[in-house]
Short mmCIF file of C-alpha atoms in Angstrom, two decimals:
data_model
loop_
_atom_site.label_atom_id
_atom_site.label_comp_id
_atom_site.label_asym_id
_atom_site.label_seq_id
_atom_site.Cartn_x
_atom_site.Cartn_y
_atom_site.Cartn_z
CA MET A 843 -8.73 12.87 -3.74
CA ASN A 844 -10.36 10.44 -6.19
CA GLU A 845 -13.02 8.76 -4.07
CA LYS A 846 -15.97 10.56 -5.68
CA GLY A 847 -14.83 9.77 -9.22
CA LEU A 848 -14.05 6.18 -8.28
CA GLY A 849 -17.48 5.82 -6.70
CA GLU A 850 -19.11 7.02 -9.91
CA GLY A 851 -17.05 4.53 -11.92
CA ILE A 852 -17.98 1.66 -9.61
CA LYS A 853 -21.67 2.56 -9.82
CA ARG A 854 -21.50 2.60 -13.60
CA ALA A 855 -19.65 -0.73 -13.71
CA VAL A 856 -22.09 -2.45 -11.36
CA HIS A 857 -25.35 -1.04 -12.71
CA ASP A 858 -24.56 -0.60 -16.39
CA LEU A 859 -21.96 -3.28 -17.14
CA GLY A 860 -23.05 -6.03 -14.76
CA VAL A 861 -19.83 -6.16 -12.77
CA LYS A 862 -20.39 -7.75 -9.36
CA ARG A 863 -19.29 -5.75 -6.33
CA GLU A 864 -17.45 -8.78 -4.95
CA GLU A 865 -15.29 -8.82 -8.09
CA LEU A 866 -13.86 -5.42 -7.13
CA PHE A 867 -11.23 -4.80 -4.46
CA VAL A 868 -11.59 -1.24 -3.19
CA SER A 869 -9.10 0.39 -0.85
CA THR A 870 -8.75 3.88 0.59
CA LYS A 871 -6.86 5.59 3.40
CA VAL A 872 -7.31 7.96 6.32
CA TRP A 873 -5.14 11.07 6.03
CA ASN A 874 -3.00 12.62 8.77
CA SER A 875 -5.48 15.39 9.65
CA HIS A 876 -8.09 12.73 10.47
CA ARG A 877 -6.05 10.69 12.93
CA GLY A 878 -7.66 9.75 16.23
CA TYR A 879 -10.66 7.61 17.10
CA ASP A 880 -13.53 10.02 16.46
CA LYS A 881 -11.96 11.78 13.47
CA THR A 882 -11.15 8.47 11.84
CA LEU A 883 -14.73 7.23 12.13
CA ARG A 884 -16.02 10.47 10.62
CA ALA A 885 -13.44 10.31 7.82
CA PHE A 886 -14.46 6.74 7.05
CA ASP A 887 -18.13 7.68 6.80
CA GLU A 888 -17.25 10.53 4.45
CA SER A 889 -15.15 8.23 2.27
CA MET A 890 -17.94 5.68 2.07
CA LYS A 891 -20.43 8.39 1.12
CA LYS A 892 -18.16 9.51 -1.73
CA LEU A 893 -17.56 5.93 -2.85
CA GLY A 894 -21.22 4.98 -2.56
CA LEU A 895 -20.33 1.64 -0.98
CA ASP A 896 -21.69 -0.42 1.91
CA TYR A 897 -18.32 -1.91 2.78
CA LEU A 898 -14.64 -1.42 1.99
CA ASP A 899 -12.18 -4.18 1.14
CA LEU A 900 -9.13 -2.52 2.70
CA TYR A 901 -8.69 0.58 4.87
CA LEU A 902 -5.23 1.97 5.61
CA ILE A 903 -3.64 4.59 7.86
CA HIS A 904 -1.82 6.69 5.26
CA TRP A 905 1.18 7.72 7.40
CA PRO A 906 2.21 6.96 10.97
CA ALA A 907 2.29 9.65 13.60
CA VAL A 908 6.00 9.85 14.51
CA ALA A 909 8.15 11.03 17.40
CA ARG A 910 9.65 13.93 15.47
CA TRP A 911 6.29 15.70 15.31
CA HIS A 912 4.30 14.19 18.18
CA ASP A 913 5.38 13.39 21.73
CA ASP A 914 2.30 11.17 21.98
CA TRP A 915 2.81 9.54 18.57
CA ARG A 916 2.16 6.08 19.92
CA GLU A 917 -1.16 7.06 21.45
CA ILE A 918 -2.23 8.84 18.25
CA ASN A 919 -1.58 5.71 16.21
CA ARG A 920 -3.27 3.54 18.84
CA SER A 921 -6.45 5.65 18.95
CA THR A 922 -6.64 5.76 15.15
CA TRP A 923 -6.21 2.00 15.00
CA ARG A 924 -8.91 1.49 17.64
CA ALA A 925 -11.38 3.01 15.16
CA PHE A 926 -10.05 0.65 12.47
CA GLU A 927 -10.61 -2.33 14.77
CA GLN A 928 -14.19 -1.22 15.39
CA LEU A 929 -14.90 -0.86 11.67
CA TYR A 930 -13.43 -4.31 11.07
CA ARG A 931 -15.49 -5.93 13.84
CA GLU A 932 -18.63 -4.30 12.48
CA GLY A 933 -17.95 -5.78 9.03
CA ARG A 934 -17.71 -2.38 7.38
CA VAL A 935 -14.12 -3.15 6.36
CA ARG A 936 -12.88 -6.58 5.35
CA ALA A 937 -9.21 -5.90 6.03
CA ILE A 938 -7.33 -3.17 7.89
CA GLY A 939 -3.75 -2.08 7.56
CA VAL A 940 -1.22 0.70 7.48
CA SER A 941 0.89 2.52 4.93
CA ASN A 942 4.43 3.88 5.18
CA PHE A 943 4.96 2.33 8.63
CA LEU A 944 8.54 1.35 9.43
CA ALA A 945 9.23 -1.76 11.46
CA HIS A 946 9.29 0.06 14.80
CA HIS A 947 5.95 1.75 14.03
CA VAL A 948 4.36 -1.60 13.19
CA ARG A 949 5.85 -3.22 16.29
CA ALA A 950 4.50 -0.51 18.60
CA LEU A 951 1.05 -0.60 17.01
CA THR A 952 0.90 -4.38 17.30
CA GLU A 953 1.86 -4.21 20.98
CA ASP A 954 -0.83 -1.60 21.64
CA SER A 955 -3.67 -3.32 19.73
CA ASP A 956 -5.97 -6.31 19.78
CA ILE A 957 -5.81 -6.87 16.02
CA LYS A 958 -2.49 -6.55 14.23
CA PRO A 959 -2.29 -4.83 10.82
CA MET A 960 -3.05 -7.15 7.93
CA VAL A 961 -1.20 -5.04 5.34
CA ASN A 962 1.66 -2.54 5.26
CA GLN A 963 1.87 -0.57 2.03
CA ILE A 964 5.35 0.89 1.57
CA GLU A 965 7.52 2.29 -1.19
CA TYR A 966 9.54 -0.62 -2.58
CA HIS A 967 11.23 -0.92 -5.97
CA PRO A 968 14.65 -1.63 -7.49
CA GLY A 969 17.09 0.89 -6.06
CA PHE A 970 14.99 1.46 -2.95
CA GLY A 971 13.90 -1.57 -1.00
CA GLN A 972 12.69 -1.04 2.56
CA ILE A 973 14.18 -4.36 3.51
CA GLU A 974 13.90 -4.16 7.31
CA SER A 975 10.26 -3.09 7.28
CA ALA A 976 9.31 -5.73 4.70
CA ALA A 977 11.16 -8.48 6.55
CA TYR A 978 9.55 -7.59 9.88
CA CYS A 979 6.07 -7.59 8.38
CA GLN A 980 6.52 -10.85 6.51
CA ALA A 981 7.93 -12.51 9.63
CA ASN A 982 4.72 -11.48 11.42
CA ASP A 983 2.31 -12.54 8.66
CA ILE A 984 1.58 -8.98 7.54
CA ILE A 985 1.19 -8.63 3.78
CA VAL A 986 3.61 -6.14 2.20
CA GLU A 987 2.31 -4.04 -0.68
CA ALA A 988 4.69 -1.99 -2.83
CA TRP A 989 3.54 1.44 -3.90
CA SER A 990 5.52 3.00 -6.74
CA PRO A 991 6.93 -0.42 -7.72
CA LEU A 992 8.43 1.15 -10.83
CA GLY A 993 10.06 4.02 -8.94
CA SER A 994 7.71 6.63 -10.44
CA GLY A 995 8.95 5.41 -13.83
CA GLY A 996 12.58 6.21 -13.06
CA VAL A 997 13.76 2.61 -12.81
CA LEU A 998 12.49 1.87 -16.33
CA ARG A 999 15.54 3.68 -17.72
CA ASN A 1000 18.00 1.55 -15.76
CA GLY A 1001 20.47 -0.28 -17.99
CA GLU A 1002 20.84 -3.35 -15.77
CA LEU A 1003 17.08 -3.89 -15.68
CA ALA A 1004 16.93 -3.47 -19.46
CA ARG A 1005 19.68 -6.08 -19.86
CA ILE A 1006 17.85 -8.58 -17.66
CA ALA A 1007 14.52 -7.90 -19.38
CA GLY A 1008 16.12 -8.58 -22.75
CA LYS A 1009 17.08 -12.09 -21.66
CA TYR A 1010 13.44 -13.03 -21.29
CA GLY A 1011 11.86 -10.94 -24.01
CA LYS A 1012 10.13 -8.88 -21.33
CA THR A 1013 9.95 -5.18 -20.49
CA THR A 1014 11.74 -3.56 -17.58
CA SER A 1015 8.41 -2.96 -15.84
CA GLN A 1016 7.55 -6.65 -16.11
CA VAL A 1017 10.91 -7.56 -14.60
CA CYS A 1018 10.36 -5.14 -11.70
CA ILE A 1019 6.94 -6.61 -10.99
CA ARG A 1020 8.22 -10.17 -11.24
CA TRP A 1021 11.09 -9.33 -8.86
CA LEU A 1022 8.60 -8.12 -6.26
CA LEU A 1023 6.29 -11.11 -6.68
CA GLN A 1024 9.19 -13.48 -6.07
CA LYS A 1025 9.90 -11.55 -2.87
CA LYS A 1026 6.28 -12.22 -1.82
CA ILE A 1027 5.52 -8.50 -2.08
CA VAL A 1028 2.30 -7.35 -3.76
CA PRO A 1029 3.15 -4.77 -6.46
CA LEU A 1030 0.72 -1.92 -7.10
CA PRO A 1031 1.66 -0.52 -10.52
CA LYS A 1032 -0.35 2.42 -11.79
CA SER A 1033 -1.26 3.16 -15.40
CA THR A 1034 -4.06 4.87 -17.29
CA HIS A 1035 -3.14 3.10 -20.55
CA GLU A 1036 -4.80 -0.21 -21.43
CA LYS A 1037 -1.62 -1.47 -23.12
CA TYR A 1038 0.47 -1.06 -19.98
CA ILE A 1039 -2.22 -2.41 -17.66
CA ILE A 1040 -2.27 -5.62 -19.73
CA GLU A 1041 1.53 -5.68 -19.91
CA ASN A 1042 1.92 -5.28 -16.14
CA ALA A 1043 -0.27 -8.35 -15.58
CA ASP A 1044 1.66 -10.53 -18.04
CA VAL A 1045 4.36 -11.67 -15.63
CA PHE A 1046 3.48 -15.27 -14.85
CA ASP A 1047 5.17 -17.01 -17.76
CA PHE A 1048 8.75 -16.52 -16.62
CA ALA A 1049 10.82 -16.58 -13.43
CA LEU A 1050 13.97 -14.76 -12.37
CA PRO A 1051 16.82 -17.02 -11.21
CA ALA A 1052 18.80 -16.22 -8.08
CA GLU A 1053 21.58 -14.40 -9.95
CA ASP A 1054 19.14 -12.00 -11.59
CA MET A 1055 17.30 -11.42 -8.33
CA ALA A 1056 20.63 -10.57 -6.69
CA ALA A 1057 21.60 -8.27 -9.56
CA ILE A 1058 18.34 -6.34 -9.16
CA ASP A 1059 18.84 -6.21 -5.38
CA ALA A 1060 22.20 -4.53 -5.98
CA ILE A 1061 20.89 -1.75 -8.27
CA PRO A 1062 21.58 1.70 -6.77
CA TYR A 1063 18.94 4.38 -6.41
CA CYS A 1064 17.53 5.24 -9.83
CA GLY A 1065 14.04 6.64 -9.23
CA GLY A 1066 11.20 6.99 -6.76
CA MET A 1067 10.38 9.21 -3.79
CA ARG A 1068 12.49 7.80 -0.93
CA PHE A 1069 10.36 9.43 1.77
CA ASP A 1070 11.51 8.86 5.34
CA PRO A 1071 8.33 8.11 7.33
CA ASP A 1072 10.05 9.26 10.54
CA SER A 1073 10.38 12.81 9.19
CA ALA A 1074 8.38 13.23 5.99
CA TRP A 1075 4.90 14.11 7.27
CA SER A 1076 3.48 15.58 10.47
#
């Protein structure tokens, strides 16, 4: 729901501030109501019109069609992905991927497609790691991105994370982000405050040893959405 505003911001940055388009990485998604080959192509064109761009850096299927809601879930995902493959071959998208796909969704899509997903964006943070899905993707050279890497802010109040952060003179958010990076997962923290944007990027001057990584792995649920892709959305 922010494509139009983002497009206006990009236009201002490029034309007024001299930012080069290739310095920006722009991603958007196709929503559930636009699944299927023809609908996906139309949705993409509409997104590009709102964004005011000639190409997209990354395009994702927002949620998988699943067996609970669709007897033909596999065909729905396949036909949607066929449109993604076309957009990629035409150079209108530089990378294509999925979001909220569990391992069995990714496996089925890969079996049914010519081009495997390049990215799977899933909820992943201390207290809720989608370990099986992440492991399957990484074993198949699919980049894992973590949405809500701070558990919607809930994990920032966790005492164990605060203890670990104190050892390094870092914040709990920096520790969460570092934990993900060491797992080879791309964290996608969100903030509208310059201070926190800068802070979230300042995570390359320390490393978490194995015992701290294990301690964070063991943290129980303490924030986030915990959606089940097999039942959450139709």
